Structure formats: C-alpha cells, structure tokens
C-alpha cells in the first residue's frame, strides 16, 4: 500500500495534498438559498473523512449577479457565503482534506429569466444552444466590473480559509472570450489570441493581487474545443504555456471539448457505454510539454485506471468525481486494501442529467448521496437479529437484502429467474447499457460476503414465504409491461421488453410507441433499427423520452439518426387492427384530435409496467401491519413502528418496494429499500 502511486503526497507551494485523488468541481445543486449549508457540508465531509486529498467545491460558483444560477449554484458574489464556506472548509480540514472552490461567470451559459433578470453577457450575441439565452456583447464597463467581481469573490474564499481556487474556462464566459466562435468583440478584447486572452489574464492578475502568493490559483480549461472554427489543440497548447509563463497560476486542470450542446457536453463528460478515460492522453500531452502541475478527470471510474494515470506520470492529480458520488468511501477502501468493496460508478449519469432539469444530483444506486443528513452511507448493526425474507432481485430487492444483511439479520431471498437483476438485467442486454449490471453485481457480491441465502428459479408464493417464519417480508417483485393500454387491438402489439429480451423478432417496418418516456422504447428502437428495419418512434409527449434526459439521450440519437429513424412527437397511439399482412395503427393528437393512420408490420409499445402485486396482496392479511408504511417516519428517516407478532407466530412486518408498488425507476426502488430497511 505504501508504494501505491495514488497514495503519494503532492506539494504545491505551501500545501501538501496527502494523496493524488481529488473531487473535481461539481455542483450537485444542494445549496439552500445559494449557500452551502448543512447538507452541502455533510456531502463533502463524508468524502473528506474517507481520505480524498482535495475537494474542489462548488462547481461554477457565480461571481456576478448577471451569472444567475442555472443549476442551483453557490452565490459567490454574496458576502454571506464566507461563514458557510468557512464551516465547510474547517470541517474538511479536520480530516486532512484540502478545500478549494471553482469560481466562474457563466457568460451565455445561463438564462436571463433567473435571479435578477439581468441580460446575459458574453463576447458576442451568439446564443448557446443548451441554455438558449441571447447574450449582450460585453462593454468595457462590463469587463471592468466582471474583473472586480472575480477578485471580490476570490477574496471571500480566502477569507473563508480555503486553500485555493480555480476559475472555469470551458463553455463559460472566460473561454467564450477565447474562442473565435463566440468572441466577436472589437478592440482590446477581440481579434488576436493575445486580445482574446486579455480578459483572462486581467482576471487572474486581479485575483492574485487580492489573495496573495500563498493562495493556490488554477484554471480549469478546455485545451481543444473540438469544433470547426473554434480553437484547436495547438492553440490550447499555446494557452497552456502562456498560463504557466504568466506566473499567476499554480496548476492547470485540463478538459477537452465543448459543452454548448448536449452531445458536446457528453463527449466532455462521457457516460456509460463510452470509453473510459478518453481525454487522459490529451491531458498527459499538455503536462509533458508544459511541465506544470496538471489535474484531470473524465470518466475515470475505477481505481486501476486512476492508478495508471498517476503511475504513468500523465497527470499529477486525478479526479474521481462520479466515482465518489457512487462510493464516498472509495479512498478509505483503497487505503485499507478493500478495493473490491467499492460501489462502482456505472456511468448512468442520473446525477448530472438531473441537475440540468433543475433537480439535485442523486446517484442512481447510492440514495444516501445528497441525502447525507438523513440517509447513512454506513449501515449500523441492529440490536436484535431478525429474519428477513426478500422476494425479487431487481435493484430494490438486492438493496433490501444487502442492507438487511449489513444490519446483521438473517436474510433469505427468492427469485423466479435463474439469476439476479430483474429489469436491470433486461436493460443491460444493450451493449451500451452493460455497465448497469454493476448495480446488481456489487450487491450480489456484498450479499454473498454477508451470508445471504438466495433461492433462484423459485416463484415464491405465500406458502414459501410463510414457511420461512419471517419477522419481516419485503416484496420487491417488480412489474410487468402494461399490455392493456389501447382501446382496441392490444393483442396485436409487442412490448419493448419483448424486443429487448429477444422474445419478439424485429419486423421490417415498425412503429415504436413510447408512453413511459424511459429507456425501454428507445432501446427497442435501437435494436430494431440496427436489424435493418424502418422505424418510426412516436410519443404523445412534446419531447423525446423525457425520463431519459439530456445526456443519456445522446447515444440513442447518434444511433437512430444514422439509421434514419423518424421521430413523431405529440401523437398518441389509440388502437390497432389487422388488415391482411398489415397492422393499421390509429394515432391521434391531444392538441387537435386529428386522427391519422400508420400501416406497418409491427407495433412495439412502452406503456410502463403494472405492479406484480399478487404475492403482496396474499401476504397482507397475514402481516401485522397490513403492508402499511408510516410515511411521516419514512420521510424523516425514522424506523417504521414494529407491531409484535401475534400468538400464532405467523405475523410479520410486510413492505413492498420499487415497481411492485408503481412504475418508477432504479433510484426510486433502491431508495425505497434503503430507507425502509436501514432501521429494521
Ligand atoms: C452533478 C455534477 C455537476 C457538475 N458540475 C460541474 C461544474 O459546475 N463545473 C465543472 O467544471 N465541472 C462540473 N462537473 C464535471 C465534473 O467536475 C467532472 O469533470 C465530470 O464529472 C467527469 O469526471 P468523473 O468521470 O470523475 O465524474 C459536474 C459533474 C457532476 C456529476
Ligand atoms: S448516477 Fe451513475 S454516473 Fe452518476 S455517480 Fe451514480 S453511478 Fe455514477
């Protein structure tokens, strides 16, 4: 362990980082009133306690009022931020973790209809595709005030006791000045590279003069926009060298690409099914040629890749951000030689996609992340050992079994299939979604290490469950596709599940109708389009697959557009009938009630699932609580009331979780399980 490259210290000026793993800056949208309060602090402290060397807090903390928060950012332009950042910093310092912050002005990457309704400012009037605001072109008085704002915000962070900060220059105001695509200024701040960089160096100079020499200062920037007409890797190398030569900064934090569109953002921050560590060599090239402390992180999810990044000397600090969202104790497990226990980040990107919809960042399979003030990352042992029966091994059932076992209970699990996974196993049929199995595999391994008994190929009914004499029964039987949603011709449709499982072969001319808006229909469309069929994807929604969200939509579109899939929003599939070899689909618009027809040879539907609740209903009369959940206690994270077994000994507590209640998603099922079972 001592020789582990990841565990070697790194000294930057007066600061020694105790190892080489950092959280790169990421705004999980946990601030309250723009301030990093108790939850924000708890989130960072949990990771600090476990040994991460540096946490780059915030993500895009706003330096100016005309950089309003688009994803609940920290408001670094308010003096009130100082005591909150001080509390967070002191608490992390107690565990030997250095604390910095990312400051930014979002430029055009925000909206004018937020915060104070000021016009958005940039170096041109060009709109950013993702956020849609048409900016004003910065005037000299804007530039002067923005430089002051950066320096003021930096001074606040020094006053709060932080170790340093970085400014953001990929897709935000700073590099909107750098890029010929977004800088249309004339005069000292537009035109030549010198001029386009002028704003950056004036900001850095102003910050340095305010914070002094000891305070660490860096830039997180893109070294290649990867856009025709943008600045390329050669310019990026030149910018890197100038940053070093300026003597104003202490480290570089290298990014590659552009984030002004969803596909661009997804290439910068790759999701599941995309290559691991795609920009590491690029960052390594900059480090080698510039010879300066270099940080980098982009889809480095596993410790082996992180170790390689450091051992090979490509970079000095490696970011493992989503990896720490999935497992905040990653570093503790590395330090203690328990790497096999790390809960893997499966790249589902639920975390990041949620913040772009205005939600908080939650990890698809760690529901305690972002809920540190109510949900535990470490399960405490129970005072009394009880017998817990879990039925179903989808994500909810597996979490229930794991958490019950961590509490020291005797756990027996029934599963009708021959292997664990439920719907996750189905979604993982697509090569691109294979990483999803990490959600199940990690839990299965933990359960096996904790002595859980699994009975596969058993369709458990009341009799099997009661025969175990359980104290608690968790029904996690999931759901089955809804096949009864049409007014007529339900029997003529196949479901998305049929396609994914291989039970139905793709047709030649196919209508895929998506009501649920989750991954299933798009995945099925992908399978069908890849088989060479003509596909029309239709939904009554006004947007495609809203539950899939922005970055997760990217790989689907990249496949489906190439394969010439047609997309038809705002039309609802109403009924089907057969005419000879053809299926005739009646479709209708909610807006006009205009009816149309489609003639195809296959119709694939995704109407979500209906709960498989027979077992639950049959157990209810035998249970002590009739399946009832005390929602007030559930919400605050308190134990459910235990009702003593009746005289017959047959009484038990009964709960159901996940899609066995109603069609939701993986995170919901796992959260159901954690918050019920953590106190059993
Ligand atoms: C919820 C979330 C919010 C993020 N916000 C920011 C941000 O504000 N600024 C930034 O530079 N990067 C942001 N990132 C990107 C991360 O710093 C990091 O570059 C990215 O997650 C890739 O690294 P990883 O694969 O180790 O997670 C964010 C990431 C996540 C998951
Ligand atoms: S939601 Fe997915 S990408 Fe985000 S931390 Fe969790 S496992 Fe990783």
XYZ file of C-alpha atoms and ligand atoms in Angstrom:
719
model
C 0.000 0.000 0.000
C 2.791 2.383 0.937
C 4.109 2.321 -2.626
C 0.718 2.876 -4.192
C 1.207 5.758 -6.657
C -2.259 7.017 -5.733
C -1.265 7.424 -2.101
C 1.832 9.561 -2.657
C 1.627 13.182 -1.481
C 1.901 16.163 -3.794
C 3.192 19.540 -2.692
C 2.023 22.742 -4.342
C 3.586 25.810 -2.758
C 2.782 25.569 0.963
C 0.085 22.963 0.570
C 0.734 19.243 0.711
C -2.044 17.121 -0.708
C -1.981 13.789 1.078
C -2.674 11.659 -1.991
C -3.418 12.030 -5.686
C -7.189 11.694 -5.771
C -9.480 14.693 -5.902
C -13.086 15.582 -6.421
C -13.172 17.856 -9.427
C -15.557 20.682 -9.110
C -19.174 19.642 -9.482
C -22.278 21.487 -8.478
C -24.705 18.896 -7.153
C -27.338 21.581 -6.702
C -27.508 21.122 -2.930
C -27.224 24.805 -1.892
C -30.041 26.319 0.122
C -30.688 29.967 -0.820
C -27.463 29.810 -2.830
C -25.424 28.905 0.243
C -23.520 25.691 1.040
C -25.370 24.805 4.233
C -25.666 21.614 6.301
C -26.314 19.110 3.500
C -23.630 20.590 1.285
C -21.160 20.390 4.149
C -22.162 16.847 5.074
C -21.709 15.708 1.469
C -18.122 16.962 1.327
C -17.219 15.905 4.862
C -18.330 12.315 4.162
C -15.767 12.145 1.330
C -13.116 14.016 3.338
C -13.469 11.589 6.253
C -12.746 8.722 3.915
C -9.478 10.229 2.729
C -9.859 12.145 -0.534
C -6.926 14.604 -0.756
C -8.644 17.611 -2.282
C -12.198 18.658 -2.814
C -12.781 21.344 -5.398
C -16.085 22.552 -4.027
C -18.958 24.123 -5.829
C -18.871 23.994 -9.497
C -19.495 27.187 -11.241
C -19.917 29.283 -8.091
C -21.206 32.561 -9.504
C -19.039 35.669 -9.161
C -21.594 38.150 -10.542
C -25.275 38.869 -10.369
C -25.549 38.570 -14.154
C -24.362 34.974 -13.878
C -27.564 33.686 -12.302
C -27.592 30.117 -11.016
C -28.916 27.705 -13.642
C -28.390 24.616 -11.534
C -28.654 25.990 -8.011
C -25.053 27.187 -7.877
C -23.350 28.774 -4.903
C -23.631 32.554 -4.973
C -20.022 33.605 -4.504
C -20.971 37.235 -5.098
C -22.636 37.442 -1.691
C -20.645 38.159 1.492
C -22.924 35.734 3.292
C -21.053 32.899 1.566
C -17.970 33.417 3.754
C -19.201 31.860 7.037
C -20.810 28.933 5.191
C -17.649 28.187 3.231
C -15.617 28.563 6.416
C -17.690 25.938 8.217
C -17.349 23.538 5.299
C -13.625 24.162 4.959
C -12.906 23.781 8.670
C -14.870 20.535 8.775
C -12.937 19.062 5.825
C -9.602 20.325 7.145
C -10.229 18.366 10.341
C -9.857 15.251 8.212
C -6.756 16.479 6.378
C -8.584 17.232 3.127
C -7.686 20.394 1.245
C -10.550 22.591 0.091
C -10.705 24.802 -2.972
C -13.569 26.217 -4.991
C -14.366 26.774 -8.643
C -15.404 30.337 -9.409
C -16.989 31.351 -12.642
C -19.079 33.678 -14.649
C -21.342 31.556 -16.819
C -21.490 34.150 -19.590
C -24.098 32.965 -22.080
C -24.390 29.538 -20.401
C -27.328 30.639 -18.287
C -30.696 32.344 -18.639
C -31.836 35.934 -18.215
C -35.143 34.859 -16.638
C -33.419 33.712 -13.428
C -32.194 35.618 -10.401
C -32.287 39.368 -11.019
C -33.458 39.208 -14.662
C -30.329 40.930 -15.914
C -29.311 40.475 -19.535
C -26.894 37.640 -20.098
C -23.406 38.798 -21.088
C -20.803 37.275 -23.397
C -18.267 38.233 -26.037
C -20.819 38.018 -28.849
C -24.573 37.997 -29.346
C -24.500 34.320 -30.214
C -26.807 32.097 -28.247
C -25.683 28.916 -26.511
C -27.816 26.033 -27.798
C -28.300 24.393 -24.395
C -29.472 27.390 -22.361
C -30.975 29.419 -25.176
C -30.274 32.958 -23.901
C -29.192 35.524 -26.485
C -26.418 37.447 -24.708
C -25.449 41.080 -24.887
C -21.928 41.810 -26.103
C -19.727 42.838 -23.183
C -18.905 46.539 -22.994
C -15.760 47.928 -21.395
C -17.686 48.801 -18.236
C -18.906 45.191 -18.084
C -15.378 43.896 -18.361
C -14.136 46.198 -15.622
C -16.912 45.208 -13.254
C -16.507 41.480 -14.056
C -12.796 41.610 -13.243
C -13.683 43.269 -9.925
C -16.349 40.610 -9.271
C -13.870 37.775 -9.773
C -11.378 39.409 -7.433
C -14.053 40.108 -4.790
C -15.283 36.511 -4.895
C -11.721 35.215 -4.622
C -11.118 37.405 -1.618
C -14.229 35.964 0.035
C -12.840 32.466 -0.437
C -9.511 33.381 1.061
C -11.354 34.934 3.994
C -13.221 31.648 4.425
C -9.923 29.806 4.891
C -9.892 27.825 1.643
C -6.595 26.547 0.251
C -7.164 27.878 -3.229
C -9.472 28.199 -6.183
C -9.761 27.564 -9.874
C -11.528 29.606 -12.469
C -13.660 27.811 -15.032
C -12.824 28.252 -18.708
C -14.690 25.614 -20.666
C -18.005 26.764 -22.029
C -18.260 29.713 -19.609
C -17.549 33.423 -20.032
C -13.766 33.081 -19.785
C -13.349 30.858 -22.822
C -16.260 32.489 -24.623
C -13.650 35.270 -24.888
C -11.012 32.754 -26.066
C -12.997 31.168 -28.878
C -13.230 32.737 -32.340
C -16.699 31.159 -32.471
C -18.002 33.205 -29.559
C -15.810 36.297 -29.489
C -16.969 38.983 -31.898
C -15.586 41.898 -29.910
C -13.526 44.603 -31.482
C -10.745 46.457 -29.729
C -8.532 45.176 -26.933
C -10.586 42.052 -26.087
C -11.330 40.657 -29.558
C -9.442 39.525 -32.625
C -5.943 38.148 -31.981
C -5.236 35.396 -29.444
C -3.455 37.982 -27.286
C -6.621 40.058 -27.243
C -8.951 37.118 -26.652
C -6.855 36.052 -23.658
C -6.567 39.558 -22.256
C -9.687 39.280 -20.076
C -8.413 36.025 -18.535
C -5.030 37.414 -17.595
C -6.552 40.599 -16.223
C -8.870 38.495 -14.053
C -6.014 36.263 -12.866
C -3.874 39.283 -12.111
C -6.656 40.968 -10.151
C -7.305 37.779 -8.170
C -3.630 37.240 -7.439
C -3.268 40.783 -6.160
C -6.191 40.207 -3.792
C -5.375 36.736 -2.461
C -1.584 36.965 -2.200
C 1.077 34.493 -3.267
C 0.301 31.603 -0.912
C -3.259 31.034 -2.018
C -3.370 28.439 -4.804
C -4.809 29.535 -8.095
C -5.590 27.382 -11.123
C -7.609 27.300 -14.303
C -9.918 24.507 -15.429
C -9.998 24.959 -19.158
C -10.541 23.250 -22.444
C -7.360 22.742 -24.391
C -9.196 21.945 -27.632
C -12.731 22.986 -28.450
C -13.072 20.159 -30.981
C -15.288 22.409 -33.113
C -14.694 23.631 -36.652
C -13.728 27.274 -36.395
C -13.019 27.010 -32.674
C -9.589 26.935 -31.080
C -7.778 23.640 -31.522
C -5.172 21.612 -29.657
C -2.325 23.755 -30.983
C -3.959 26.905 -29.656
C -4.741 25.015 -26.453
C -1.086 24.152 -26.001
C -0.162 27.794 -26.542
C -2.747 28.894 -23.976
C -1.389 26.306 -21.519
C 2.133 27.635 -21.938
C 1.003 31.213 -21.511
C -0.864 30.315 -18.336
C 2.334 28.832 -16.931
C 4.521 31.691 -18.156
C 2.217 34.275 -16.609
C 3.410 33.172 -13.171
C -0.146 33.806 -11.957
C -1.325 30.213 -11.617
C -0.186 27.159 -9.679
C -1.927 24.364 -11.549
C -3.730 23.526 -14.763
C -6.893 21.415 -14.789
C -7.305 20.080 -18.298
C -10.559 19.396 -20.129
C -11.101 18.573 -23.783
C -14.071 19.569 -25.934
C -17.033 21.942 -25.834
C -20.200 21.905 -23.736
C -22.567 24.250 -25.559
C -24.700 21.351 -26.836
C -25.844 18.115 -25.183
C -23.683 15.953 -27.472
C -20.663 18.202 -26.867
C -21.157 18.011 -23.105
C -21.491 14.245 -23.275
C -18.164 13.901 -25.080
C -16.518 16.059 -22.401
C -18.125 14.084 -19.554
C -18.677 10.636 -21.048
C -21.437 8.365 -19.812
C -21.877 4.600 -19.720
C -21.003 2.716 -22.872
C -18.448 5.354 -23.852
C -14.699 4.714 -23.472
C -13.024 5.110 -20.111
C -10.529 7.970 -19.561
C -10.856 9.310 -23.134
C -9.016 12.581 -22.509
C -6.248 11.324 -20.251
C -3.624 11.179 -23.011
C -4.571 14.689 -24.093
C -4.066 15.978 -20.549
C -0.820 13.980 -20.409
C 0.438 15.684 -23.581
C -0.137 19.100 -22.026
C 1.576 18.093 -18.803
C 4.579 16.711 -20.687
C 5.053 19.716 -22.916
C 4.205 22.457 -20.426
C 5.808 20.708 -17.454
C 3.468 22.126 -14.853
C 1.242 20.618 -12.117
C -1.709 19.159 -14.008
C -5.078 17.927 -12.785
C -7.566 15.960 -14.861
C -10.740 13.919 -14.562
C -13.174 12.496 -17.126
C -14.729 9.041 -16.734
C -12.024 7.616 -14.553
C -14.340 5.348 -12.611
C -12.061 2.603 -11.372
C -9.010 2.670 -9.175
C -6.818 0.777 -11.657
C -7.251 3.483 -14.310
C -6.676 6.232 -11.761
C -3.532 4.485 -10.577
C -2.293 4.167 -14.152
C -2.918 7.890 -14.745
C -0.645 8.783 -11.830
C 1.923 5.975 -12.164
C 2.487 6.821 -15.824
C 3.117 10.449 -14.881
C 0.416 11.659 -17.263
C -1.111 13.890 -14.624
C -0.396 14.912 -11.022
C -3.907 14.765 -9.554
C -6.671 12.545 -10.820
C -10.344 13.412 -10.487
C -12.771 10.659 -9.490
C -15.911 12.659 -9.061
C -18.852 10.484 -10.019
C -16.912 7.537 -8.601
C -17.098 9.338 -5.240
C -20.773 10.122 -5.693
C -21.366 6.395 -6.039
C -18.995 5.495 -3.197
C -17.925 8.309 -0.870
C -15.646 5.877 0.970
C -13.656 4.937 -2.113
C -10.376 6.271 -0.738
C -10.805 4.565 2.629
C -11.231 1.273 0.780
C -8.103 1.965 -1.300
C -6.102 2.863 1.785
C -7.294 -0.252 3.636
C -6.798 -2.582 0.677
C -10.533 -3.242 0.286
C -10.901 -2.078 -3.299
C -13.194 -4.973 -4.196
C -15.795 -3.482 -1.837
C -16.048 -0.201 -3.757
C -19.548 0.525 -5.010
C -18.883 1.174 -8.697
C -19.978 4.212 -10.642
C -21.848 2.654 -13.552
C -21.891 5.819 -15.645
C -25.690 6.042 -15.625
C -25.336 9.802 -15.342
C -28.595 10.143 -13.440
C -26.623 12.570 -11.234
C -25.687 15.034 -13.928
C -28.799 14.710 -16.056
C -30.922 15.627 -13.054
C -29.181 18.936 -12.389
C -29.853 20.076 -15.946
C -33.532 19.551 -15.234
C -33.338 21.696 -12.128
C -33.133 18.754 -9.697
C -30.479 17.785 -7.151
C -27.744 15.350 -8.182
C -28.646 11.882 -6.971
C -26.693 8.741 -7.737
C -28.738 6.082 -9.460
C -27.629 3.424 -6.980
C -26.470 5.263 -3.909
C -29.503 7.056 -2.495
C -27.539 8.291 0.530
C -25.531 10.610 -1.727
C -27.033 14.063 -1.495
C -29.084 12.904 1.496
C -26.214 12.702 3.982
C -28.254 14.442 6.683
C -30.936 11.708 6.680
C -29.529 8.612 4.942
C -26.451 6.649 6.069
C -23.541 5.576 3.884
C -22.578 3.034 6.532
C -25.230 0.685 7.822
C -25.257 0.301 11.607
C -25.766 -3.202 13.063
C -29.209 -3.934 14.502
C -29.694 -4.603 18.205
C -31.893 -7.621 17.562
C -31.260 -10.161 14.839
C -34.387 -10.755 12.801
C -35.307 -12.936 9.910
C -35.905 -11.016 6.704
C -37.359 -12.546 3.554
C -36.945 -10.617 0.317
C -38.832 -11.612 -2.812
C -37.317 -10.382 -6.064
C -33.772 -9.459 -7.031
C -34.184 -6.305 -9.077
C -32.273 -3.290 -7.758
C -34.753 -2.699 -4.910
C -34.780 -6.306 -3.740
C -31.000 -6.557 -3.898
C -30.607 -3.341 -1.900
C -33.097 -4.586 0.686
C -31.168 -7.853 1.013
C -27.811 -6.065 1.246
C -28.903 -3.515 3.822
C -30.679 -6.143 5.939
C -27.567 -8.302 5.835
C -25.308 -5.355 6.743
C -27.530 -4.913 9.798
C -26.728 -8.459 10.785
C -30.115 -10.002 10.036
C -30.678 -13.474 8.669
C -31.701 -12.863 5.064
C -33.384 -15.242 2.616
C -34.049 -14.128 -0.964
C -36.395 -15.723 -3.514
C -36.094 -15.067 -7.240
C -38.189 -16.565 -10.027
C -35.414 -16.229 -12.633
C -32.140 -18.125 -12.617
C -30.006 -15.062 -11.863
C -30.377 -11.742 -10.041
C -31.111 -8.437 -11.764
C -34.776 -8.045 -12.717
C -35.256 -5.159 -15.133
C -31.601 -4.163 -14.833
C -30.659 -7.459 -16.465
C -33.017 -6.611 -19.309
C -31.713 -3.090 -19.882
C -28.148 -4.415 -19.738
C -28.885 -6.526 -22.819
C -27.800 -3.484 -24.836
C -24.033 -3.416 -25.073
C -24.092 0.292 -24.266
C -26.001 -0.287 -21.019
C -23.975 -3.274 -19.843
C -22.359 -1.274 -17.037
C -25.790 -1.173 -15.366
C -25.162 -4.712 -14.152
C -22.646 -3.214 -11.715
C -25.688 -2.154 -9.671
C -26.686 -5.781 -9.226
C -23.258 -7.412 -9.209
C -21.943 -5.192 -6.424
C -24.941 -6.000 -4.251
C -24.804 -9.700 -5.050
C -21.147 -9.826 -4.028
C -21.851 -7.920 -0.807
C -24.774 -10.246 -0.033
C -22.648 -13.305 -0.603
C -19.903 -11.958 1.630
C -22.553 -11.316 4.304
C -24.072 -14.800 4.133
C -27.420 -14.074 2.435
C -29.238 -17.200 1.194
C -30.523 -16.994 -2.406
C -33.134 -19.306 -3.895
C -33.218 -18.851 -7.678
C -35.789 -20.417 -10.019
C -38.399 -20.188 -7.267
C -41.623 -18.339 -7.957
C -42.332 -17.650 -4.305
C -45.942 -17.733 -3.211
C -47.490 -17.241 0.182
C -46.588 -20.771 1.228
C -42.833 -20.472 0.556
C -42.640 -17.148 2.330
C -44.597 -18.233 5.413
C -42.558 -21.434 5.642
C -39.520 -19.285 6.436
C -41.228 -17.897 9.594
C -40.016 -14.389 8.788
C -40.081 -11.333 11.031
C -40.082 -9.051 8.010
C -41.077 -9.635 4.396
C -40.028 -7.267 1.631
C -41.906 -7.745 -1.608
C -39.771 -6.495 -4.488
C -41.438 -8.427 -7.267
C -41.323 -5.523 -9.718
C -43.776 -5.051 -12.551
C -44.691 -6.406 -15.946
C -45.253 -4.344 -19.092
C -48.704 -2.861 -19.358
C -50.267 -4.613 -22.357
C -53.805 -3.324 -21.931
C -53.498 0.387 -22.646
C -55.041 0.554 -26.139
C -58.757 0.956 -26.810
C -58.551 -1.915 -29.286
C -56.007 -4.418 -30.620
C -53.767 -4.788 -27.570
C -53.034 -8.374 -28.590
C -51.509 -7.167 -31.867
C -48.715 -5.173 -30.216
C -45.453 -6.428 -28.769
C -43.734 -4.666 -25.883
C -40.317 -3.080 -25.653
C -39.410 -5.863 -23.226
C -40.297 -8.474 -25.866
C -37.787 -6.898 -28.233
C -35.047 -6.455 -25.632
C -35.405 -9.983 -24.281
C -35.443 -11.460 -27.787
C -38.956 -12.922 -27.332
C -40.111 -10.966 -30.376
C -38.040 -10.562 -33.524
C -37.916 -7.085 -35.079
C -40.264 -6.517 -38.018
C -39.325 -4.701 -41.244
C -41.478 -1.608 -40.952
C -42.035 -0.777 -37.314
C -43.883 1.796 -35.235
C -42.392 2.169 -31.743
C -44.854 3.939 -29.471
C -43.474 5.380 -26.233
C -45.814 6.414 -23.474
C -43.495 5.903 -20.477
C -40.665 8.004 -21.929
C -37.941 5.953 -20.252
C -35.113 3.912 -21.781
C -37.181 0.912 -22.890
C -38.698 2.248 -26.110
C -35.515 3.924 -27.306
C -33.532 0.791 -26.598
C -36.055 -1.289 -28.506
C -35.977 1.227 -31.375
C -32.201 0.882 -31.444
C -32.357 -2.912 -31.624
C -34.953 -2.775 -34.401
C -33.212 -0.067 -36.429
C -29.925 -1.948 -36.160
C -31.599 -5.040 -37.621
C -32.139 -3.012 -40.809
C -35.825 -2.225 -40.289
C -37.511 1.087 -40.923
C -38.509 2.643 -37.576
C -40.851 5.434 -36.642
C -40.624 6.466 -32.985
C -43.809 8.146 -31.786
C -44.779 9.712 -28.474
C -47.666 11.810 -27.203
C -45.111 13.906 -25.275
C -43.759 17.134 -26.753
C -40.170 15.997 -26.128
C -38.418 12.701 -26.762
C -38.170 10.306 -23.823
C -38.266 12.885 -21.013
C -37.255 10.326 -18.358
C -34.075 9.507 -20.268
C -32.888 13.130 -20.001
C -30.378 15.192 -21.937
C -27.011 13.445 -21.842
C -28.471 9.941 -21.838
C -30.386 10.773 -24.996
C -27.181 11.468 -26.906
C -26.070 7.900 -27.732
C -29.603 6.952 -28.782
C -29.811 9.877 -31.186
C -26.367 9.111 -32.526
C -27.517 5.614 -33.433
C -31.068 6.332 -34.503
C -30.353 9.370 -36.662
C -27.694 7.475 -38.596
C -30.186 4.668 -39.152
C -32.806 7.109 -40.446
C -35.364 6.680 -37.703
C -38.301 9.077 -37.946
C -39.431 10.880 -34.793
C -43.043 11.928 -34.308
C -43.840 13.785 -31.087
C -47.333 14.839 -29.930
C -49.198 11.862 -31.371
C -50.837 9.175 -29.287
C -51.369 5.560 -30.305
C -55.021 4.772 -29.704
C -55.878 1.447 -31.342
C -54.621 -1.314 -33.626
C -56.294 -3.559 -36.165
C -55.072 -6.084 -38.692
C -55.703 -5.751 -42.429
C -54.145 -8.625 -44.365
C -50.404 -8.603 -43.710
C -50.525 -5.129 -42.280
C -51.198 -3.637 -38.887
C -53.117 -0.413 -39.012
C -52.318 1.919 -36.138
C -54.806 4.660 -35.326
C -52.997 7.657 -33.873
C -54.396 10.913 -32.586
C -53.166 14.283 -31.370
C -54.163 15.610 -27.934
C -53.992 19.099 -29.417
C -56.344 18.786 -32.377
C -57.919 15.355 -32.013
C -56.836 14.896 -35.619
C -56.738 11.180 -36.337
C -54.225 9.522 -38.669
C -53.194 6.023 -39.569
C -49.905 4.211 -39.880
C -49.567 0.952 -41.850
C -46.709 -1.197 -40.560
C -45.866 -4.829 -39.916
C -45.009 -4.435 -36.227
C -46.055 -2.133 -33.394
C -43.895 -2.009 -30.279
C -45.345 -0.303 -27.219
C -43.920 1.038 -23.976
C -46.723 1.847 -21.559
C -44.578 1.312 -18.470
C -45.219 -1.549 -16.078
C -48.052 -2.639 -13.851
C -47.126 -3.931 -10.403
C -46.782 -7.677 -9.825
C -48.613 -7.485 -6.534
C -50.339 -10.867 -6.164
C -47.895 -12.094 -3.574
C -48.103 -8.844 -1.645
C -51.905 -8.976 -1.597
C -51.882 -12.599 -0.447
C -49.466 -11.835 2.391
C -51.258 -8.726 3.589
C -53.856 -10.497 5.756
C -51.092 -12.494 7.453
C -48.984 -9.442 8.280
C -49.092 -7.315 11.406
C -49.098 -4.006 9.592
C -51.286 -4.899 6.590
C -48.429 -3.596 4.439
C -48.878 -0.114 5.852
C -45.975 2.325 5.776
C -45.804 5.297 8.126
C -44.856 7.966 5.581
C -44.019 10.611 8.193
C -41.405 8.344 9.724
C -40.183 7.235 6.309
C -39.617 10.800 5.163
C -37.571 11.879 8.169
C -35.641 8.617 8.168
C -37.126 7.157 11.369
C -37.795 3.421 11.894
C -41.182 2.015 10.993
C -43.193 1.032 14.073
C -42.824 -2.658 14.889
C -46.005 -4.476 15.735
C -45.381 -7.586 17.820
C -46.099 -10.959 16.204
C -49.459 -12.393 17.050
C -49.939 -15.588 19.055
C -49.954 -17.831 16.018
C -46.423 -16.716 15.244
C -47.495 -16.038 11.685
C -47.412 -12.264 11.962
C -44.641 -10.352 10.292
C -43.985 -6.858 9.062
C -44.766 -6.584 5.377
C -43.450 -3.964 2.971
C -43.317 -3.660 -0.765
C -40.865 -1.534 -2.693
C -39.985 -0.353 -6.194
C -42.093 -1.189 -9.211
C -44.079 -3.711 -7.175
C -45.862 -0.550 -5.982
C -45.867 1.510 -9.169
C -43.711 2.078 -12.235
C -40.825 4.364 -11.242
C -37.076 3.941 -11.737
C -33.958 2.236 -10.397
C -33.096 5.014 -7.999
C -36.594 5.067 -6.533
C -36.551 1.304 -5.958
C -33.177 1.416 -4.204
C -34.167 4.426 -2.125
C -37.391 2.664 -1.081
C -35.262 -0.233 0.101
C -32.597 1.755 1.927
C -34.952 3.944 3.888
C -37.169 1.094 4.966
C -34.520 -1.470 5.763
C -31.789 0.669 7.358
C -33.709 0.663 10.658
C -35.159 -2.849 10.640
C -23.539 16.719 -10.736
C -22.338 17.225 -11.457
C -22.138 18.603 -11.599
C -21.015 19.101 -12.254
N -20.787 20.449 -12.293
C -19.590 20.915 -12.759
C -19.249 22.299 -12.660
O -20.031 23.106 -12.188
N -18.033 22.689 -13.108
C -17.131 21.823 -13.645
O -16.034 22.232 -14.021
N -17.449 20.515 -13.775
C -18.634 20.043 -13.332
N -18.913 18.702 -13.394
C -17.958 17.816 -14.078
C -17.006 17.125 -13.120
O -16.124 18.010 -12.496
C -16.174 16.097 -13.873
O -15.407 16.769 -14.831
C -17.002 15.053 -14.563
O -17.958 14.530 -13.685
C -16.133 13.947 -15.125
O -15.390 13.341 -14.119
P -15.828 11.940 -13.451
O -15.952 10.964 -14.572
O -14.727 11.632 -12.486
O -17.118 12.191 -12.797
C -20.063 18.192 -12.792
C -20.280 16.825 -12.651
C -21.384 16.332 -11.995
C -21.552 14.848 -11.860
S -25.699 8.277 -11.183
Fe -24.462 6.917 -12.425
S -22.848 8.251 -13.205
Fe -23.763 9.334 -11.513
S -22.485 8.695 -9.782
Fe -24.194 7.309 -9.823
S -23.483 5.555 -10.943
Fe -22.068 7.228 -11.392
